mmCIF file of C-alpha atoms and ligand atoms in Angstrom:
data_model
loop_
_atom_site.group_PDB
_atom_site.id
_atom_site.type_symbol
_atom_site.label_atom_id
_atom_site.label_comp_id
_atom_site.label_asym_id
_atom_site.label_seq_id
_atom_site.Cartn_x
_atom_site.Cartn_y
_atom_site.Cartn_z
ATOM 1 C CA UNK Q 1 -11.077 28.403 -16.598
ATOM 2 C CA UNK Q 2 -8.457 27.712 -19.736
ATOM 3 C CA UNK Q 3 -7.232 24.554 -19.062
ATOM 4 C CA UNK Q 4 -4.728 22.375 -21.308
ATOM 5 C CA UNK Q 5 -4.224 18.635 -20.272
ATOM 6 C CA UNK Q 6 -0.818 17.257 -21.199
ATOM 7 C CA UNK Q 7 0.155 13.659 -21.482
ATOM 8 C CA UNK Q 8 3.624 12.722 -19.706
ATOM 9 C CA UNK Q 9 5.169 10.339 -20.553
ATOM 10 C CA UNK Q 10 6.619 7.763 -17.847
ATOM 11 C CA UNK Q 11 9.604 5.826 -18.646
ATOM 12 C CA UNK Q 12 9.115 3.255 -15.919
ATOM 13 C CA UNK Q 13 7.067 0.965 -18.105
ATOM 14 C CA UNK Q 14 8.063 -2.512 -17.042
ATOM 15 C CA UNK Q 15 6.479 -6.168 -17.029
ATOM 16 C CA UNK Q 16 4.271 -5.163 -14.177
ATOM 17 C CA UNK Q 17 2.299 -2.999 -16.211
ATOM 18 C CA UNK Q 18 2.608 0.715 -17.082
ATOM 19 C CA UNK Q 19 1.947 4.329 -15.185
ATOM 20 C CA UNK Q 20 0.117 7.020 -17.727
ATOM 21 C CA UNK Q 21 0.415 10.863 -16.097
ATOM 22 C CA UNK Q 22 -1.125 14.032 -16.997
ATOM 23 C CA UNK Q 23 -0.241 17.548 -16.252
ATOM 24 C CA UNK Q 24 -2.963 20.224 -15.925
ATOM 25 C CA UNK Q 25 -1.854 23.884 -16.975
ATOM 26 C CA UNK Q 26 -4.098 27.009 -17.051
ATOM 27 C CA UNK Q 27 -3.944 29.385 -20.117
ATOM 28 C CA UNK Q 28 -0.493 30.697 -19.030
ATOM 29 C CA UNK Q 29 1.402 28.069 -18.753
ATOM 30 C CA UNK Q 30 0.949 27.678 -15.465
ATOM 31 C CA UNK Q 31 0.954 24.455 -13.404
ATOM 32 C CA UNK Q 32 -2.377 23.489 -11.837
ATOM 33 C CA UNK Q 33 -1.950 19.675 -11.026
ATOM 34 C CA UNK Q 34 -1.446 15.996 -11.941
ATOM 35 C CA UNK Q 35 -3.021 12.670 -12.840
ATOM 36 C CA UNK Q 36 -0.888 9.374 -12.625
ATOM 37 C CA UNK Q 37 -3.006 5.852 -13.127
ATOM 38 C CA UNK Q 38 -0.925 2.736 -12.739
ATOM 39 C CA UNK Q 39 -2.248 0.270 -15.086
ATOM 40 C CA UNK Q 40 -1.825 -3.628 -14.461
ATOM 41 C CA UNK Q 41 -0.507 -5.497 -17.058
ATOM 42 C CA UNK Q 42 -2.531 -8.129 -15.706
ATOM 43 C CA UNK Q 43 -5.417 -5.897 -16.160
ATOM 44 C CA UNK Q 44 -8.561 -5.476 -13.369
ATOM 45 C CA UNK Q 45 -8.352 -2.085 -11.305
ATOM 46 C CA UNK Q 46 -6.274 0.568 -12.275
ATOM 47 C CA UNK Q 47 -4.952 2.662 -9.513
ATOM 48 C CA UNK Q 48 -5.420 6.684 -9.416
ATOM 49 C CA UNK Q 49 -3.034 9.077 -8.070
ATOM 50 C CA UNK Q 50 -4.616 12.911 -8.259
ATOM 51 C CA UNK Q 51 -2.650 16.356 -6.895
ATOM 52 C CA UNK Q 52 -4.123 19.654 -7.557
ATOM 53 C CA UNK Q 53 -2.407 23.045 -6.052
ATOM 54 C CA UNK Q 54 -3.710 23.691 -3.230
ATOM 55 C CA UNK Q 55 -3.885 27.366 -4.670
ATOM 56 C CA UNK Q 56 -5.878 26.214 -7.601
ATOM 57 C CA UNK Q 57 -8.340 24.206 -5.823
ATOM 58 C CA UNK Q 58 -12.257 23.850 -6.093
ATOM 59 C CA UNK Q 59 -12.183 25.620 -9.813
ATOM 60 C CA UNK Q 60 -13.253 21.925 -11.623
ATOM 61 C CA UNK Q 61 -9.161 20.755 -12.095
ATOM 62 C CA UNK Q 62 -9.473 17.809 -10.299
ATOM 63 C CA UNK Q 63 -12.976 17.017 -11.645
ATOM 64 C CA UNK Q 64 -11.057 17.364 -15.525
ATOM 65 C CA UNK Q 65 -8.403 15.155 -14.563
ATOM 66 C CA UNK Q 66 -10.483 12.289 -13.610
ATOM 67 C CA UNK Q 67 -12.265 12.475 -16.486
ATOM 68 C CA UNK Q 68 -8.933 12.031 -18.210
ATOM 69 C CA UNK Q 69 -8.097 9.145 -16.182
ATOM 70 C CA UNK Q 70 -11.450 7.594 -16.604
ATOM 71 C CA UNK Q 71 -11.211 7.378 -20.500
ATOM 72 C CA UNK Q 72 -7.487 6.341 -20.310
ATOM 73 C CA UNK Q 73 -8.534 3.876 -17.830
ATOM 74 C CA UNK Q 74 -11.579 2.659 -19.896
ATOM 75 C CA UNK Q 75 -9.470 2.452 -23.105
ATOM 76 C CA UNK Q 76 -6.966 0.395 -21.595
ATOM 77 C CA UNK Q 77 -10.160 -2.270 -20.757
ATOM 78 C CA UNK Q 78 -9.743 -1.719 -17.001
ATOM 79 C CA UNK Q 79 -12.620 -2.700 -14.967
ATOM 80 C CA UNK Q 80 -12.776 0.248 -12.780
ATOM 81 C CA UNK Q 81 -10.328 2.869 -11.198
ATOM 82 C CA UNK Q 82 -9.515 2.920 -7.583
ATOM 83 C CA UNK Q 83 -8.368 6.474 -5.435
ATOM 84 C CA UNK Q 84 -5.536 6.599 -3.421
ATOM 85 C CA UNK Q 85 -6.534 6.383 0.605
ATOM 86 C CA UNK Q 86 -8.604 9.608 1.488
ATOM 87 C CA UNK Q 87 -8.710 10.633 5.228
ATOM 88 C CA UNK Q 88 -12.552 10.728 6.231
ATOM 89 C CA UNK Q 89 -13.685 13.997 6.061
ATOM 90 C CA UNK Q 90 -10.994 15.670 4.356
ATOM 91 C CA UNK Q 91 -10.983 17.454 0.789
ATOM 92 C CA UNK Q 92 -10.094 14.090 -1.010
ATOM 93 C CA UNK Q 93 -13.080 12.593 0.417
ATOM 94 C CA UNK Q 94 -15.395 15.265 -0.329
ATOM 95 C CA UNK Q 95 -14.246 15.276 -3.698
ATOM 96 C CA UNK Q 96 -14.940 11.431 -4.489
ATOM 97 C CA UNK Q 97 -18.439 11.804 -3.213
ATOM 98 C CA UNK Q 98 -18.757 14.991 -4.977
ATOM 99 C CA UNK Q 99 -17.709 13.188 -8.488
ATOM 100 C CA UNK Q 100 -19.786 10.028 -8.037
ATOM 101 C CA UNK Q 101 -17.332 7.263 -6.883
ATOM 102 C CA UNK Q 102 -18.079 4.211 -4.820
ATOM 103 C CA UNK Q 103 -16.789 4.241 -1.243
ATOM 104 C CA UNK Q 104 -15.356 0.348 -1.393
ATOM 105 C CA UNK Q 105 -13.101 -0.046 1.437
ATOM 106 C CA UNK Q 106 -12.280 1.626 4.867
ATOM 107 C CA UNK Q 107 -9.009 1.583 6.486
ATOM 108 C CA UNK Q 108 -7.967 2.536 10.034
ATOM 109 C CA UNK Q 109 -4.356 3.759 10.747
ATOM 110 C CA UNK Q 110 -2.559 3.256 13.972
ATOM 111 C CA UNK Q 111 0.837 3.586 15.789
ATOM 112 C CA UNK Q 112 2.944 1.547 18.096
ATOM 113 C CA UNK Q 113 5.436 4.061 19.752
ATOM 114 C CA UNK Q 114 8.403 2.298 20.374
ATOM 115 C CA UNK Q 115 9.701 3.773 23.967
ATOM 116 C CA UNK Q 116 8.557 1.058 26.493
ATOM 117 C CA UNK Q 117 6.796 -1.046 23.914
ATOM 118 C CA UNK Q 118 7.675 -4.531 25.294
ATOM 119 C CA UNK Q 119 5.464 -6.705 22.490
ATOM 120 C CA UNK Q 120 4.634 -10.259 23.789
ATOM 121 C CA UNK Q 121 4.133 -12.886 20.793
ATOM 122 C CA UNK Q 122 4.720 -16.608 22.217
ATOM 123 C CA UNK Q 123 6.954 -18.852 19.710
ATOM 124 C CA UNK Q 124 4.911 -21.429 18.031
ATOM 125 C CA UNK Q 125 6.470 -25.111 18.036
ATOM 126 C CA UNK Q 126 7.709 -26.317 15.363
ATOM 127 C CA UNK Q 127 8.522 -23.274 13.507
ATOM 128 C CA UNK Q 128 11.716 -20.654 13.285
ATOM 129 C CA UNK Q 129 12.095 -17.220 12.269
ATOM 130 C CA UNK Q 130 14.677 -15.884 10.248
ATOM 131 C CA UNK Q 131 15.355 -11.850 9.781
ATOM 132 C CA UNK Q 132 17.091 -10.106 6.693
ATOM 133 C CA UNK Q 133 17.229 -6.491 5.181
ATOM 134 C CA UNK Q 134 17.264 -5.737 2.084
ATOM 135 C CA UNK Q 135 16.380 -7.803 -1.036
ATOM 136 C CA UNK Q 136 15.652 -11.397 -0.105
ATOM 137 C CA UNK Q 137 19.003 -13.591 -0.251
ATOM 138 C CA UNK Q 138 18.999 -15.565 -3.056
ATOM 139 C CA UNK Q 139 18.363 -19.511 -0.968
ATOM 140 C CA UNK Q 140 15.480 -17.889 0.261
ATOM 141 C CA UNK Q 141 14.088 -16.258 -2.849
ATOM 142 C CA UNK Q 142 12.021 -18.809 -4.368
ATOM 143 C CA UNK Q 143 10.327 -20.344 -1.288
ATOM 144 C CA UNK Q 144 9.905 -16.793 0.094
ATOM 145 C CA UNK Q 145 8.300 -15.959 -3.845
ATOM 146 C CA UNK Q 146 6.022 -19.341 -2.786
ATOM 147 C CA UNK Q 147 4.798 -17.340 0.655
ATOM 148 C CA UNK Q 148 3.356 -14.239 -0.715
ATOM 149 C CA UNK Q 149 0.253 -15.346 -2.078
ATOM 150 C CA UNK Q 150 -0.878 -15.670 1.721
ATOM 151 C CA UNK Q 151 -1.685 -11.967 0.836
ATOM 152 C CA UNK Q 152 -4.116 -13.354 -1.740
ATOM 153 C CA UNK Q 153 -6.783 -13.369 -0.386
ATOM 154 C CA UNK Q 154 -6.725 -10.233 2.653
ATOM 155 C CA UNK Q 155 -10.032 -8.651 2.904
ATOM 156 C CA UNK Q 156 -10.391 -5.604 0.126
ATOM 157 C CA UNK Q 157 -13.873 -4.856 1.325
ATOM 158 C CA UNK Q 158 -15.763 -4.090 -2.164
ATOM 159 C CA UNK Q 159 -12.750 -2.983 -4.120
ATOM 160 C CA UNK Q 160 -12.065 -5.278 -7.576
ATOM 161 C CA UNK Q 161 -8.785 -5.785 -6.354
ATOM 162 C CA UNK Q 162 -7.264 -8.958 -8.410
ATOM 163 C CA UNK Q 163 -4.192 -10.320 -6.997
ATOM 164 C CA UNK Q 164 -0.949 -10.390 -9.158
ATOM 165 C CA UNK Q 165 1.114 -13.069 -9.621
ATOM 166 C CA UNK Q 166 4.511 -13.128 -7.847
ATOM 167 C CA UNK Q 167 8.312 -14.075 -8.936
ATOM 168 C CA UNK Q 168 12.051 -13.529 -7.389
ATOM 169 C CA UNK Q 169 12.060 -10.668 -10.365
ATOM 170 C CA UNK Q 170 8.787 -8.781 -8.587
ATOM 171 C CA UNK Q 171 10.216 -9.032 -4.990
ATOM 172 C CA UNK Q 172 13.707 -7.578 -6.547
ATOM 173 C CA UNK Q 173 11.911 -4.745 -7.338
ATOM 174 C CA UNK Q 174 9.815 -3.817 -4.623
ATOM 175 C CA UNK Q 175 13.272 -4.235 -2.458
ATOM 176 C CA UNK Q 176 15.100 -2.313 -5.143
ATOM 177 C CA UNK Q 177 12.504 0.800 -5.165
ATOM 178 C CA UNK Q 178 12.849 0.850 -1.250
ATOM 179 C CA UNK Q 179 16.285 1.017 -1.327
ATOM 180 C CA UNK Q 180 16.272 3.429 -4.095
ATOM 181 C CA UNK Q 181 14.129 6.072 -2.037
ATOM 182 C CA UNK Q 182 17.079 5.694 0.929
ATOM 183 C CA UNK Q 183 14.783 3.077 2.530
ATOM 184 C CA UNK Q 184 15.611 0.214 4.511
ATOM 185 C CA UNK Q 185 13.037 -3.327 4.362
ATOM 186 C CA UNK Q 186 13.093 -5.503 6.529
ATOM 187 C CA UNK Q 187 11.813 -8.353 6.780
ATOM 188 C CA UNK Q 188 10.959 -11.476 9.185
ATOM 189 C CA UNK Q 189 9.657 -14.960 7.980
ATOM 190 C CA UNK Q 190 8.282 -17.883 9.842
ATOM 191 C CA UNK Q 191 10.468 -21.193 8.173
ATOM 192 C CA UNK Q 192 8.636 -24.236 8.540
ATOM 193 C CA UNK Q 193 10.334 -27.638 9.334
ATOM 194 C CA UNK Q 194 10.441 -28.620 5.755
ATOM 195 C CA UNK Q 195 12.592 -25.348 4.889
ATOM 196 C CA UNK Q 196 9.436 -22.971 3.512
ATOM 197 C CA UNK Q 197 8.765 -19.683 4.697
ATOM 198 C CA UNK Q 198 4.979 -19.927 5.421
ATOM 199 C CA UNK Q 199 5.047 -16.313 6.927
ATOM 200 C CA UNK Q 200 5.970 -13.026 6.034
ATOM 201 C CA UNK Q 201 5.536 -9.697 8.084
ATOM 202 C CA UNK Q 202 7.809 -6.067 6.044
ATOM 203 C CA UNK Q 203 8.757 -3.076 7.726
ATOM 204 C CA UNK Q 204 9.986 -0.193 5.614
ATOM 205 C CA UNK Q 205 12.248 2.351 8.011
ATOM 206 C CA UNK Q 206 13.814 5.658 7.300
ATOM 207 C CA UNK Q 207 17.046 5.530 5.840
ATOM 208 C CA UNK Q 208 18.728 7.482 8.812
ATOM 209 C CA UNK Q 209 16.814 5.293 11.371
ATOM 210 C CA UNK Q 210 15.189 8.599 12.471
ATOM 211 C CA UNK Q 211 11.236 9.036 13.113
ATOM 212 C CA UNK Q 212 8.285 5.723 12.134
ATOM 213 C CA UNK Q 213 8.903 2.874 10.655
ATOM 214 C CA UNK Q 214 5.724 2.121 7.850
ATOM 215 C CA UNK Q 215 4.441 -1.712 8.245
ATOM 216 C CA UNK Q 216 4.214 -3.226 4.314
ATOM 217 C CA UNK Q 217 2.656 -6.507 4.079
ATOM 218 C CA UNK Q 218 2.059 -9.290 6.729
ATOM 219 C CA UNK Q 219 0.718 -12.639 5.830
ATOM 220 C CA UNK Q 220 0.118 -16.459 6.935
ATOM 221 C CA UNK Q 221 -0.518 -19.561 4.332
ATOM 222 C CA UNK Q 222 -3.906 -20.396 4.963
ATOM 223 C CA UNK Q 223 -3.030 -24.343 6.083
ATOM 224 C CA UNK Q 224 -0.536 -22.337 8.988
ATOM 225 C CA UNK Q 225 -3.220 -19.958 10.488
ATOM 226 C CA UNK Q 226 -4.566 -19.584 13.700
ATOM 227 C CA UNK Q 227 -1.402 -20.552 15.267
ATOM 228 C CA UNK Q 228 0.353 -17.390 16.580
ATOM 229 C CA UNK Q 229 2.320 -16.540 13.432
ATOM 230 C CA UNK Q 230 1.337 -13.498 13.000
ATOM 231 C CA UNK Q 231 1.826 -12.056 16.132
ATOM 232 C CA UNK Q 232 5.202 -13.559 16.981
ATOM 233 C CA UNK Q 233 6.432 -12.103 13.709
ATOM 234 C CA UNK Q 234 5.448 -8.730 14.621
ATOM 235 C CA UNK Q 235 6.506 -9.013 18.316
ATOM 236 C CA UNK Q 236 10.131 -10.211 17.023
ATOM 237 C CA UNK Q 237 10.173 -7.416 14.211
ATOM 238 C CA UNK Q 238 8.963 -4.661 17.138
ATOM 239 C CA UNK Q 239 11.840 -6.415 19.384
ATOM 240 C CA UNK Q 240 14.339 -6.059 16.586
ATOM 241 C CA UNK Q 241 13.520 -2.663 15.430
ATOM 242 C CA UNK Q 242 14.167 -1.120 18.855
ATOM 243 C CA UNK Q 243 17.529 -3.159 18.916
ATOM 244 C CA UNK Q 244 18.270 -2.375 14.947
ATOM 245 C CA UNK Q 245 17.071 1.294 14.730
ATOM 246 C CA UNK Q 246 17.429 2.751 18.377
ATOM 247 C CA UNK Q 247 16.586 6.082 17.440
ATOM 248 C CA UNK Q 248 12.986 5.006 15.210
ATOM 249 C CA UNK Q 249 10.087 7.331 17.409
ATOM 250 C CA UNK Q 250 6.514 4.805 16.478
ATOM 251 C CA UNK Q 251 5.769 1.795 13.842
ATOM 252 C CA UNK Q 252 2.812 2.876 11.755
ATOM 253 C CA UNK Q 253 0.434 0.245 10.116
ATOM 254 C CA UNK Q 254 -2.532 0.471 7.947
ATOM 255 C CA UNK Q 255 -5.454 -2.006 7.816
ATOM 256 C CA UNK Q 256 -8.892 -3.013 6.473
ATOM 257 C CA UNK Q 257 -11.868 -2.833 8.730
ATOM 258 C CA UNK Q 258 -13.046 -5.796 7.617
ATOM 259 C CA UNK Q 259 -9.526 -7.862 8.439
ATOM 260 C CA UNK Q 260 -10.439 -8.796 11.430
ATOM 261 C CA UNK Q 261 -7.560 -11.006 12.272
ATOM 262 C CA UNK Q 262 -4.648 -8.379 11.783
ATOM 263 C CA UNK Q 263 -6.257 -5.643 13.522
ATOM 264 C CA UNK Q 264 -6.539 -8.057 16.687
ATOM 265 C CA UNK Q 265 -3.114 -9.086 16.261
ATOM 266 C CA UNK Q 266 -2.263 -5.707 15.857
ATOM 267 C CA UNK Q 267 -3.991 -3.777 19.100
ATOM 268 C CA UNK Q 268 -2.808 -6.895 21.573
ATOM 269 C CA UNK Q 269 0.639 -5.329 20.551
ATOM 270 C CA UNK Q 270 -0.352 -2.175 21.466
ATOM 271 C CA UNK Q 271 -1.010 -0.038 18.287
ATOM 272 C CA UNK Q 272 -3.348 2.624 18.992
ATOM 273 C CA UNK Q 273 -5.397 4.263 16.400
ATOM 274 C CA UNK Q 274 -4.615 7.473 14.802
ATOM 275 C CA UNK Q 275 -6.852 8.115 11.554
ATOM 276 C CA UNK Q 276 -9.356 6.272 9.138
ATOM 277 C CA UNK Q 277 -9.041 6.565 5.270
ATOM 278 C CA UNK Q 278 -11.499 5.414 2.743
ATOM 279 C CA UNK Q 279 -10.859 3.857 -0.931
ATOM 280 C CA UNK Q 280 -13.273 4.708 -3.489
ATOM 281 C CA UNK Q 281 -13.834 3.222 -6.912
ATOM 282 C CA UNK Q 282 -15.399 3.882 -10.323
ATOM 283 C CA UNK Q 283 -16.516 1.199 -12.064
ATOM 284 C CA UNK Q 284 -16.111 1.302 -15.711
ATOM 285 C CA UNK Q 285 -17.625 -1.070 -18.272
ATOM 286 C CA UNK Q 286 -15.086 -2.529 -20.485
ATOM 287 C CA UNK Q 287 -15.344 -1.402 -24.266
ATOM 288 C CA UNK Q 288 -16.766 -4.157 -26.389
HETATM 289 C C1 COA M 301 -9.076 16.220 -4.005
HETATM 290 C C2 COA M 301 -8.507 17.219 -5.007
HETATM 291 C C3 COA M 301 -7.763 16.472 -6.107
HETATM 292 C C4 COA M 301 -9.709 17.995 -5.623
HETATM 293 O O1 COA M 301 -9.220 18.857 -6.640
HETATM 294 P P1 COA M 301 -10.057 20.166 -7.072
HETATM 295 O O2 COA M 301 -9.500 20.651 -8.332
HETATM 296 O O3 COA M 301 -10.126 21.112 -5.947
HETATM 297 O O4 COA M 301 -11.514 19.518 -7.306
HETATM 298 P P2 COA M 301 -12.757 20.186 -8.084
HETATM 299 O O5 COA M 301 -12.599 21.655 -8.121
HETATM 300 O O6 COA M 301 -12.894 19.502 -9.399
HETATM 301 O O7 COA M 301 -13.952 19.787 -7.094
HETATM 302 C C5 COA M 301 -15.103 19.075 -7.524
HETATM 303 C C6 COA M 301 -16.091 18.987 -6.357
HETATM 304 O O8 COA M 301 -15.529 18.199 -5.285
HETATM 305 C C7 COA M 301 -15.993 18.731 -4.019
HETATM 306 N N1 COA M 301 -14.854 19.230 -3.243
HETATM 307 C C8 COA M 301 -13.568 19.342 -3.644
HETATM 308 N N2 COA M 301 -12.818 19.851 -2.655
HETATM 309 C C9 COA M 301 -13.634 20.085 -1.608
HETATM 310 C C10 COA M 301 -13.442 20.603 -0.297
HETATM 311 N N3 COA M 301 -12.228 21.033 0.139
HETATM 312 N N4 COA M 301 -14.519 20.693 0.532
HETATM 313 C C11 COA M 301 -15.760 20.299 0.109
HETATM 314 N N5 COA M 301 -15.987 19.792 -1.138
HETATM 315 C C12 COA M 301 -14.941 19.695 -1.971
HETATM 316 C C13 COA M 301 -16.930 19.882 -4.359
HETATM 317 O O9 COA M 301 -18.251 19.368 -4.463
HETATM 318 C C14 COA M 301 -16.400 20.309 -5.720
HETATM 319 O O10 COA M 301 -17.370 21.007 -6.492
HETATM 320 P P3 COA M 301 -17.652 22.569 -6.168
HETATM 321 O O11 COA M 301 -16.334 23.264 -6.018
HETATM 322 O O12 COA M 301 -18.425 23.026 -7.363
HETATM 323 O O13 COA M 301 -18.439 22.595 -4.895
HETATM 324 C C15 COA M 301 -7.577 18.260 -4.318
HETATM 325 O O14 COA M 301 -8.249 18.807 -3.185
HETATM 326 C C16 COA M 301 -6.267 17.676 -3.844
HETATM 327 O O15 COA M 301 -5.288 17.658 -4.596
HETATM 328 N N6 COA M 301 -6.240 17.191 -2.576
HETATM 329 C C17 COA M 301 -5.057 16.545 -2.022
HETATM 330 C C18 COA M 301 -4.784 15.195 -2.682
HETATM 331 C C19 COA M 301 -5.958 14.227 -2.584
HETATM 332 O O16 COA M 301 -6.723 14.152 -1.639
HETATM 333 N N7 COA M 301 -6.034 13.381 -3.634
HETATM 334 C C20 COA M 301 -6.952 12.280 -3.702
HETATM 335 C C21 COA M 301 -8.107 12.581 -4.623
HETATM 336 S S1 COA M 301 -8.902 11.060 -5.116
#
């Protein structure tokens, strides 16, 4: 097949790091799919987005744009290249065994459905919780800046994930690229008695309130673990979604096999599994 690659160019290039995108045409000008890799400032792993039409599919276009990616990836001294989530057994995850990649992490999706879902999560003494939507009020925004590198060190199975480093500016714009999609995040900390959030748990839900909330990122300090954190956070974020958003249908979360700690925390509140996805890698050797 005639195939011309195109590189796009993506104005969104920002301190973070930068997103390169290709388009695949055939010989008429026709549209036959894409390739986005966000690339890390901070180098490490870059991470792979790939679409092909479904009416173009299984004539080598996906295969083509890899390679792309691959080079661009190699060039900009990543270490390797990591997929998207694949669901087990589906075309994605044909195609990554098919094309040689590394099957480094495996992730199991459930769903709390809100009618009758009466979550029990104990308070823990000596701790409050606070609740706000939105970007993080600005009293809160260094201490809660403080609390996210609980998330440093989640399980990632085999991936070369390398955590980033976090400031007020990076939690502005996570909140502001929720809010610009019609989103609403909310979030609920644990507040020690010294004034520092030590806890985190994010739920991103539908603008109109309508259908499942997504689950973002929950996390403990390590010296505040095994305490209950965890769950009362997400019991008081269930509690307060069906108050907030009376009309939200289920609360869908995502999480590693191999963290062991959220998926128990996670099934006492009643989330039942739906799906399992995989991550795969390449690994690429950095040019000398
Ligand atoms: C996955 C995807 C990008 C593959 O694109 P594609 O252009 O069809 O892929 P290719 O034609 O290059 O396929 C290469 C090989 O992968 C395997 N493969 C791809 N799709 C497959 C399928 N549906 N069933 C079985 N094997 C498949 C085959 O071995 C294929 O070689 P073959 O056709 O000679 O047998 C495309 O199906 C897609 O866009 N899916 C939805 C998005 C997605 O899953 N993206 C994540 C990809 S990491």
């Amino acid at each position: 097949m005639i195939m011309h690659i195109t590189p796009l160019i993506d104005p969104a290039r920002g301190p973070s790091g930068q997103r390169l995108v290709w388009l695949a045409t055939g010989g008429d000008g026709r549209p036959l799919g894409t390739a986005s890799l966000r690339v890390p400032a901070a180098g490490g792993v870059a991470d792979l987005q790939l679409r092909v039409h479904p009416a173009e599919r299984r004539a080598g276009v996906g295969t083509r744009l890899l390679e792309v990616a691959t080079d661009a990836a190699a060039d900009q001294g990543m270490r390797g290249l990591l997929t998207e989530p694949v669901r087990q057994g589906e075309e994605g995850d044909r195609f990554c065994m098919a094309t040689g990649l590394r099957q480094v992490l495996t992730l199991t999706y459930t769903r709390l459905p809100l009618d009758g879902a009466k979550p029990t999560g104990a308070s823990v003494p000596g701790y409050r919780l606070i609740h706000w939507d939105g970007t993080v009020p600005d009293e809160l925004a260094n201490t809660f800046a403080r609390s996210r590198r609980a998330m440093d060190d989640m399980p990632m199975g085999d991936t070369d994930y390398a955590p980033q480093p976090w400031d007020v500016e990076r939690l502005h714009a996570i909140a502001d690229a929720v809010a610009r999609r019609g989103e609403i995040l909310c979030t609920t900390a644990a507040v020690a008695a010294d004034g520092e959030i030590v806890g985190f748990t994010e739920l991103v839900v539908p603008g109109d309130g309508r259908g499942d909330g997504q689950h973002y990122g929950t996390g403990v300090l390590p010296a505040h673990r095994g305490r209950g954190l965890a769950r009362w956070m997400k019991a008081a974020q269930i509690t307060r979604s069906r108050e907030c958003f009376p009309d939200l249908a289920g609360l869908l979360a995502d999480t590693a096999d191999s963290n062991t700690a959220m998926r128990h925390v996670n099934d006492s509140l009643g989330y039942r599994t739906t799906h399992r996805s995989l991550l795969y890698q390449r690994d690429l050797t950095p040019a000398n």
